[in-house]
């Protein structure tokens, strides 16, 4: 199974504005691309805060399994296609692989990204780089990450000022970027 | 006078490794480029910690004026070509302009970058993006920055995996990137 970290980041590596949940600084081009990119995945993993910040019916909600990492699943209302899990990243990935899933989108937030990167579980990163500096907010990787070196496979423009960067972990299977929607 | 912010950042927007001063993760390609890039400047501004982290005789030390921002210049040994200043960013820029300087390189660290960005004093950014995630360390902008939106003027590869990105503030004079040394 392929695990792809998908994120939109500011030039100073933030995935949220200070004091604001969700990627409110994402450009329209990134939002279009993100919807398109998600189609190729049969499952995704995110943290509880990221899950709570997603409006119901958004592209993340579509037809793929959503695994939501949380310290405690107690008190959570059951939602179709959503599984709450307190397991470690390696266990979650092994479990999804054993169940026959092929492509997993890792959707954040910063602590989840850091845990998966530090555990060496991220095969590729699709990073949208917006032309803005925020100076605060959640960092892309919120927690020390060791040995997360990547190869730059591709760089495209989503719009004049927004870059889409494809980084790949050496030795992992290459998953091509989906086309950029017009 | 043109102010250009020059920095090497990780994919999560850090300018240092956790607990380590200086850009220890900068690739050889970035180091070569940085030396070359500095030649075009007649002055530079940096924070006291950045100044202290620079080895004597490095490219930053060459022939241009260095302004070191510090809360107190007391007790500082005089160094040729170095001025310590407790003034605000706008005052420093106005002072350099009044003295006839033309091109100022802003060399960090994160608090200095944030102060200049927030004050709208940065005309362009030359960012080297290394293909690594650190998860800790000093962020590029260490302090809330409002309204720092840029235009992506150019993107080059310094090596296979390292990008050099040129961002420009709208309406400011364009300063072309120097050539990449072979």
Short mmCIF file of C-alpha atoms in Angstrom, two decimals:
data_model
loop_
_atom_site.label_atom_id
_atom_site.label_comp_id
_atom_site.label_asym_id
_atom_site.label_seq_id
_atom_site.Cartn_x
_atom_site.Cartn_y
_atom_site.Cartn_z
CA UNK A 1 0.00 0.00 0.00
CA UNK A 2 1.16 3.50 -0.88
CA UNK A 3 0.94 6.28 1.71
CA UNK A 4 0.93 9.80 0.27
CA UNK A 5 1.10 12.86 2.51
CA UNK A 6 -1.03 15.62 1.00
CA UNK A 7 -0.81 19.15 2.39
CA UNK A 8 -0.98 22.80 1.48
CA UNK A 9 1.75 24.81 3.18
CA UNK A 10 2.79 28.44 3.46
CA UNK A 11 6.38 29.43 2.64
CA UNK A 12 7.15 29.16 6.35
CA UNK A 13 5.75 25.62 6.47
CA UNK A 14 2.41 26.26 8.19
CA UNK A 15 -0.73 24.28 7.40
CA UNK A 16 -3.12 26.65 9.23
CA UNK A 17 -3.32 30.35 9.93
CA UNK A 18 -2.56 31.32 13.54
CA UNK A 19 -5.51 30.45 15.78
CA UNK A 20 -7.63 29.15 12.91
CA UNK A 21 -8.34 25.49 12.06
CA UNK A 22 -8.14 24.28 8.47
CA UNK A 23 -6.08 25.53 5.51
CA UNK A 24 -7.88 28.84 5.09
CA UNK A 25 -5.02 30.25 3.01
CA UNK A 26 -5.30 27.56 0.31
CA UNK A 27 -5.81 29.08 -3.15
CA UNK A 28 -8.75 28.11 -5.40
CA UNK A 29 -6.26 26.23 -7.59
CA UNK A 30 -5.17 24.10 -4.66
CA UNK A 31 -8.75 23.41 -3.62
CA UNK A 32 -9.61 22.18 -7.13
CA UNK A 33 -6.50 20.07 -7.29
CA UNK A 34 -7.06 18.57 -3.85
CA UNK A 35 -10.54 17.36 -4.80
CA UNK A 36 -9.15 15.78 -7.96
CA UNK A 37 -6.14 14.26 -6.22
CA UNK A 38 -8.22 12.49 -3.60
CA UNK A 39 -10.11 10.46 -6.21
CA UNK A 40 -7.19 8.08 -6.61
CA UNK A 41 -7.24 6.92 -2.99
CA UNK A 42 -9.31 4.15 -1.44
CA UNK A 43 -8.59 5.20 2.14
CA UNK A 44 -7.29 8.15 4.11
CA UNK A 45 -5.96 8.84 7.60
CA UNK A 46 -6.32 12.04 9.59
CA UNK A 47 -6.28 13.33 13.14
CA UNK A 48 -9.37 14.07 15.16
CA UNK A 49 -9.00 17.84 14.89
CA UNK A 50 -8.60 17.65 11.13
CA UNK A 51 -11.69 15.43 10.93
CA UNK A 52 -13.69 17.87 13.04
CA UNK A 53 -12.59 20.80 10.84
CA UNK A 54 -13.84 19.17 7.62
CA UNK A 55 -17.27 20.34 6.56
CA UNK A 56 -19.68 17.40 6.11
CA UNK A 57 -19.98 16.38 2.46
CA UNK A 58 -16.53 17.72 1.48
CA UNK A 59 -14.29 15.77 -0.90
CA UNK A 60 -12.63 13.98 2.01
CA UNK A 61 -16.00 12.45 2.87
CA UNK A 62 -16.67 10.79 -0.47
CA UNK A 63 -16.46 7.08 -0.96
CA UNK A 64 -13.19 6.12 0.66
CA UNK A 65 -12.63 4.76 4.14
CA UNK A 66 -11.61 7.44 6.64
CA UNK A 67 -9.49 6.43 9.61
CA UNK A 68 -9.51 9.08 12.32
CA UNK A 69 -6.71 8.91 14.87
CA UNK A 70 -7.83 9.78 18.36
CA UNK A 71 -6.67 8.97 21.86
CA UNK A 72 -10.14 7.79 22.75
CA UNK A 73 -12.95 6.73 20.45
CA UNK A 74 -15.40 6.73 23.36
CA UNK A 75 -18.39 9.01 22.99
CA UNK A 76 -17.95 9.25 19.23
CA UNK A 77 -21.11 8.92 17.17
CA UNK A 78 -20.79 6.28 14.46
CA UNK A 79 -20.42 7.80 10.99
CA UNK A 80 -20.69 5.72 7.82
CA UNK A 81 -17.26 5.05 6.30
CA UNK A 82 -15.39 6.41 9.34
CA UNK A 83 -13.32 4.38 11.79
CA UNK A 84 -11.83 5.89 14.93
CA UNK A 85 -8.50 4.40 15.98
CA UNK A 86 -6.12 4.83 18.90
CA UNK A 87 -3.48 2.61 17.24
CA UNK A 88 0.04 3.72 16.31
CA UNK A 89 0.77 4.74 12.67
CA UNK A 90 2.57 1.47 11.82
CA UNK A 91 -0.37 -0.58 13.10
CA UNK A 92 -2.86 1.49 11.15
CA UNK A 93 -0.89 1.12 7.93
CA UNK A 94 -0.39 -2.63 8.46
CA UNK A 95 -4.10 -3.06 9.17
CA UNK A 96 -5.15 -1.20 6.04
CA UNK A 97 -2.70 -3.17 3.92
CA UNK A 98 -3.94 -6.47 5.36
CA UNK A 99 -7.48 -5.50 4.45
CA UNK A 100 -6.50 -4.96 0.82
CA UNK A 101 -6.39 -1.17 0.61
CA UNK A 102 -4.00 0.16 -2.04
CA UNK A 103 -3.61 3.90 -1.69
CA UNK A 104 -3.82 5.87 1.51
CA UNK A 105 -3.95 9.67 1.64
CA UNK A 106 -2.47 11.14 4.80
CA UNK A 107 -4.36 14.35 5.50
CA UNK A 108 -2.86 15.72 8.72
CA UNK A 109 -2.69 17.65 10.93
CA UNK A 110 0.86 18.44 11.91
CA UNK A 111 1.22 15.89 14.68
CA UNK A 112 -0.13 13.09 12.48
CA UNK A 113 2.20 14.09 9.63
CA UNK A 114 5.17 14.13 12.03
CA UNK A 115 4.34 10.71 13.49
CA UNK A 116 4.04 9.06 10.07
CA UNK A 117 7.18 10.76 8.73
CA UNK A 118 9.21 9.86 11.79
CA UNK A 119 8.07 6.24 11.50
CA UNK A 120 9.22 6.16 7.85
CA UNK A 121 5.70 5.40 6.63
CA UNK A 122 5.35 8.20 4.08
CA UNK A 123 6.14 7.05 0.52
CA UNK A 124 5.49 10.38 -1.15
CA UNK A 125 4.45 13.95 -0.41
CA UNK A 126 2.27 16.12 -2.60
CA UNK A 127 2.85 19.60 -1.25
CA UNK A 128 1.09 22.70 -2.46
CA UNK A 129 3.25 25.73 -1.70
CA UNK A 130 1.27 28.96 -1.39
CA UNK A 131 3.11 32.30 -1.84
CA UNK A 132 2.44 33.61 1.64
CA UNK A 133 4.29 33.84 4.95
CA UNK A 134 2.15 33.45 8.08
CA UNK A 135 4.59 33.46 11.00
CA UNK A 136 2.30 31.33 13.15
CA UNK A 137 -0.17 28.46 12.96
CA UNK A 138 0.32 24.70 12.92
CA UNK A 139 3.58 23.58 11.31
CA UNK A 140 3.53 20.87 8.64
CA UNK A 141 5.46 18.59 10.98
CA UNK A 142 4.58 19.21 14.60
CA UNK A 143 7.09 17.02 16.45
CA UNK A 144 10.69 16.03 15.78
CA UNK A 145 11.17 14.00 12.60
CA UNK A 146 14.36 12.04 12.00
CA UNK A 147 15.70 10.94 8.65
CA UNK A 148 12.90 12.29 6.47
CA UNK A 149 14.88 12.98 3.29
CA UNK A 150 13.10 12.94 -0.03
CA UNK A 151 13.72 13.13 -3.75
CA UNK A 152 12.04 15.85 -5.78
CA UNK A 153 10.21 13.98 -8.50
CA UNK A 154 8.22 16.77 -10.06
CA UNK A 155 7.38 20.45 -9.73
CA UNK A 156 4.36 22.07 -11.42
CA UNK A 157 2.51 25.35 -11.13
CA UNK A 158 -1.10 25.09 -9.96
CA UNK A 159 -1.42 28.76 -10.81
CA UNK A 160 1.04 31.60 -11.46
CA UNK A 161 2.13 31.82 -7.84
CA UNK A 162 1.26 28.40 -6.40
CA UNK A 163 3.60 25.44 -6.76
CA UNK A 164 2.72 21.76 -6.54
CA UNK A 165 5.74 19.75 -5.46
CA UNK A 166 6.01 15.98 -5.61
CA UNK A 167 8.56 14.43 -3.26
CA UNK A 168 9.25 10.72 -3.18
CA UNK A 169 10.98 8.54 -0.64
CA UNK A 170 13.91 6.72 -2.23
CA UNK A 171 13.18 3.08 -2.98
CA UNK A 172 9.41 3.38 -2.62
CA UNK A 173 7.03 2.72 -5.51
CA UNK A 174 6.39 5.83 -7.60
CA UNK A 175 2.84 7.05 -7.76
CA UNK A 176 2.46 9.67 -10.50
CA UNK A 177 0.75 12.97 -9.73
CA UNK A 178 -2.80 13.15 -11.04
CA UNK A 179 -3.45 15.74 -13.75
CA UNK A 180 -4.09 19.32 -12.70
CA UNK A 181 -7.75 20.22 -13.33
CA UNK A 182 -8.31 23.08 -15.78
CA UNK B 1 17.13 50.39 -1.65
CA UNK B 2 16.12 46.78 -2.28
CA UNK B 3 15.73 44.40 0.66
CA UNK B 4 16.02 40.72 -0.24
CA UNK B 5 15.31 38.02 2.32
CA UNK B 6 17.67 35.10 1.72
CA UNK B 7 17.10 31.80 3.51
CA UNK B 8 17.41 28.06 3.20
CA UNK B 9 14.33 26.25 4.51
CA UNK B 10 13.19 22.70 5.05
CA UNK B 11 9.87 21.53 3.59
CA UNK B 12 8.29 22.31 6.96
CA UNK B 13 9.68 25.85 6.91
CA UNK B 14 12.55 25.53 9.39
CA UNK B 15 15.81 27.42 9.06
CA UNK B 16 17.69 25.38 11.67
CA UNK B 17 17.67 21.80 12.89
CA UNK B 18 16.11 21.36 16.35
CA UNK B 19 18.49 22.57 19.05
CA UNK B 20 21.22 23.51 16.58
CA UNK B 21 22.18 27.02 15.41
CA UNK B 22 22.79 27.69 11.72
CA UNK B 23 21.43 26.01 8.59
CA UNK B 24 23.21 22.67 9.09
CA UNK B 25 20.88 20.97 6.63
CA UNK B 26 21.80 23.25 3.70
CA UNK B 27 23.05 21.25 0.71
CA UNK B 28 26.43 21.95 -0.94
CA UNK B 29 24.52 23.46 -3.88
CA UNK B 30 22.85 25.97 -1.60
CA UNK B 31 26.12 26.86 0.09
CA UNK B 32 27.76 27.56 -3.26
CA UNK B 33 24.78 29.59 -4.40
CA UNK B 34 24.59 31.58 -1.17
CA UNK B 35 28.22 32.71 -1.49
CA UNK B 36 27.58 33.77 -5.08
CA UNK B 37 24.28 35.46 -4.27
CA UNK B 38 25.76 37.66 -1.54
CA UNK B 39 28.22 39.31 -3.95
CA UNK B 40 25.48 41.56 -5.30
CA UNK B 41 24.75 43.24 -1.97
CA UNK B 42 26.44 46.23 -0.41
CA UNK B 43 24.95 45.69 3.04
CA UNK B 44 23.19 43.03 5.08
CA UNK B 45 21.10 42.82 8.24
CA UNK B 46 20.97 39.95 10.69
CA UNK B 47 20.13 39.16 14.28
CA UNK B 48 22.66 38.79 17.02
CA UNK B 49 22.32 34.99 17.23
CA UNK B 50 22.77 34.64 13.48
CA UNK B 51 25.85 36.87 13.66
CA UNK B 52 27.29 34.79 16.49
CA UNK B 53 26.67 31.56 14.53
CA UNK B 54 28.61 32.73 11.48
CA UNK B 55 32.20 31.49 11.38
CA UNK B 56 34.67 34.39 11.07
CA UNK B 57 35.77 34.89 7.48
CA UNK B 58 32.62 33.37 5.96
CA UNK B 59 31.00 34.91 2.88
CA UNK B 60 28.76 37.11 5.03
CA UNK B 61 31.89 38.79 6.40
CA UNK B 62 33.32 39.95 3.10
CA UNK B 63 33.28 43.58 2.06
CA UNK B 64 29.74 44.67 2.76
CA UNK B 65 28.44 46.47 5.81
CA UNK B 66 26.85 44.17 8.36
CA UNK B 67 24.14 45.54 10.62
CA UNK B 68 23.52 43.30 13.61
CA UNK B 69 20.22 43.80 15.43
CA UNK B 70 20.51 43.46 19.17
CA UNK B 71 18.62 44.75 22.18
CA UNK B 72 21.81 46.11 23.61
CA UNK B 73 25.06 46.90 21.86
CA UNK B 74 26.80 47.42 25.19
CA UNK B 75 29.77 45.20 25.85
CA UNK B 76 30.17 44.35 22.18
CA UNK B 77 33.71 44.39 20.87
CA UNK B 78 34.05 46.61 17.81
CA UNK B 79 34.47 44.59 14.61
CA UNK B 80 35.45 46.18 11.31
CA UNK B 81 32.46 46.59 8.99
CA UNK B 82 29.97 45.62 11.69
CA UNK B 83 27.43 47.93 13.30
CA UNK B 84 25.24 46.88 16.21
CA UNK B 85 21.79 48.43 16.27
CA UNK B 86 18.82 48.39 18.62
CA UNK B 87 16.63 50.30 16.11
CA UNK B 88 13.40 49.01 14.57
CA UNK B 89 13.49 47.49 11.06
CA UNK B 90 11.96 50.56 9.36
CA UNK B 91 14.57 52.83 10.96
CA UNK B 92 17.40 50.55 9.94
CA UNK B 93 16.20 50.43 6.32
CA UNK B 94 15.65 54.19 6.21
CA UNK B 95 19.11 54.78 7.66
CA UNK B 96 20.82 52.52 5.13
CA UNK B 97 18.92 54.13 2.26
CA UNK B 98 19.85 57.61 3.46
CA UNK B 99 23.50 56.60 3.52
CA UNK B 100 23.35 55.52 -0.12
CA UNK B 101 23.24 51.75 0.17
CA UNK B 102 21.48 50.01 -2.72
CA UNK B 103 20.97 46.36 -1.95
CA UNK B 104 20.43 44.87 1.47
CA UNK B 105 20.46 41.11 2.14
CA UNK B 106 18.29 40.08 5.08
CA UNK B 107 19.94 37.03 6.63
CA UNK B 108 17.74 36.11 9.61
CA UNK B 109 17.06 34.50 11.95
CA UNK B 110 13.35 33.80 12.22
CA UNK B 111 12.42 36.72 14.47
CA UNK B 112 14.26 39.21 12.24
CA UNK B 113 12.63 37.78 9.11
CA UNK B 114 9.18 38.02 10.77
CA UNK B 115 9.73 41.63 11.88
CA UNK B 116 10.80 42.79 8.42
CA UNK B 117 8.03 40.85 6.67
CA UNK B 118 5.38 42.15 9.03
CA UNK B 119 6.60 45.71 8.51
CA UNK B 120 6.29 45.27 4.72
CA UNK B 121 10.01 45.89 4.24
CA UNK B 122 10.88 42.78 2.23
CA UNK B 123 10.92 43.39 -1.54
CA UNK B 124 11.87 39.86 -2.54
CA UNK B 125 12.67 36.46 -1.08
CA UNK B 126 15.26 34.03 -2.40
CA UNK B 127 14.34 30.78 -0.74
CA UNK B 128 16.26 27.56 -1.08
CA UNK B 129 13.95 24.63 -0.40
CA UNK B 130 15.75 21.52 0.80
CA UNK B 131 14.01 18.12 0.43
CA UNK B 132 13.87 17.33 4.12
CA UNK B 133 11.31 17.52 6.92
CA UNK B 134 12.70 18.40 10.36
CA UNK B 135 9.68 18.75 12.62
CA UNK B 136 11.46 21.21 14.92
CA UNK B 137 13.95 24.05 14.87
CA UNK B 138 13.55 27.76 14.20
CA UNK B 139 10.75 28.60 11.77
CA UNK B 140 11.43 30.90 8.81
CA UNK B 141 9.08 33.46 10.32
CA UNK B 142 9.10 33.39 14.10
CA UNK B 143 6.28 35.75 15.02
CA UNK B 144 2.94 36.58 13.44
CA UNK B 145 3.21 38.14 9.98
CA UNK B 146 0.26 39.92 8.41
CA UNK B 147 -0.27 40.52 4.72
CA UNK B 148 2.92 38.93 3.42
CA UNK B 149 1.68 37.76 0.02
CA UNK B 150 4.16 37.35 -2.79
CA UNK B 151 4.39 36.64 -6.49
CA UNK B 152 6.42 33.67 -7.69
CA UNK B 153 8.85 35.18 -10.17
CA UNK B 154 11.09 32.22 -10.83
CA UNK B 155 11.80 28.65 -9.81
CA UNK B 156 15.08 26.86 -10.53
CA UNK B 157 16.79 23.68 -9.38
CA UNK B 158 20.05 24.17 -7.48
CA UNK B 159 20.48 20.40 -7.71
CA UNK B 160 18.19 17.47 -8.48
CA UNK B 161 16.31 17.74 -5.21
CA UNK B 162 16.90 21.35 -4.12
CA UNK B 163 14.74 24.19 -5.40
CA UNK B 164 15.61 27.87 -5.51
CA UNK B 165 12.45 29.98 -5.42
CA UNK B 166 12.28 33.69 -6.16
CA UNK B 167 9.29 35.52 -4.68
CA UNK B 168 8.65 39.17 -5.29
CA UNK B 169 6.44 41.66 -3.52
CA UNK B 170 3.95 43.20 -5.95
CA UNK B 171 4.88 46.70 -7.06
CA UNK B 172 8.48 46.54 -5.83
CA UNK B 173 11.46 46.79 -8.17
CA UNK B 174 12.49 43.44 -9.62
CA UNK B 175 15.97 42.24 -8.79
CA UNK B 176 16.90 39.27 -10.98
CA UNK B 177 18.37 36.15 -9.40
CA UNK B 178 22.11 35.85 -9.84
CA UNK B 179 23.29 32.91 -11.95
CA UNK B 180 23.64 29.52 -10.28
CA UNK B 181 27.34 28.61 -9.94
CA UNK B 182 28.34 25.41 -11.77
#
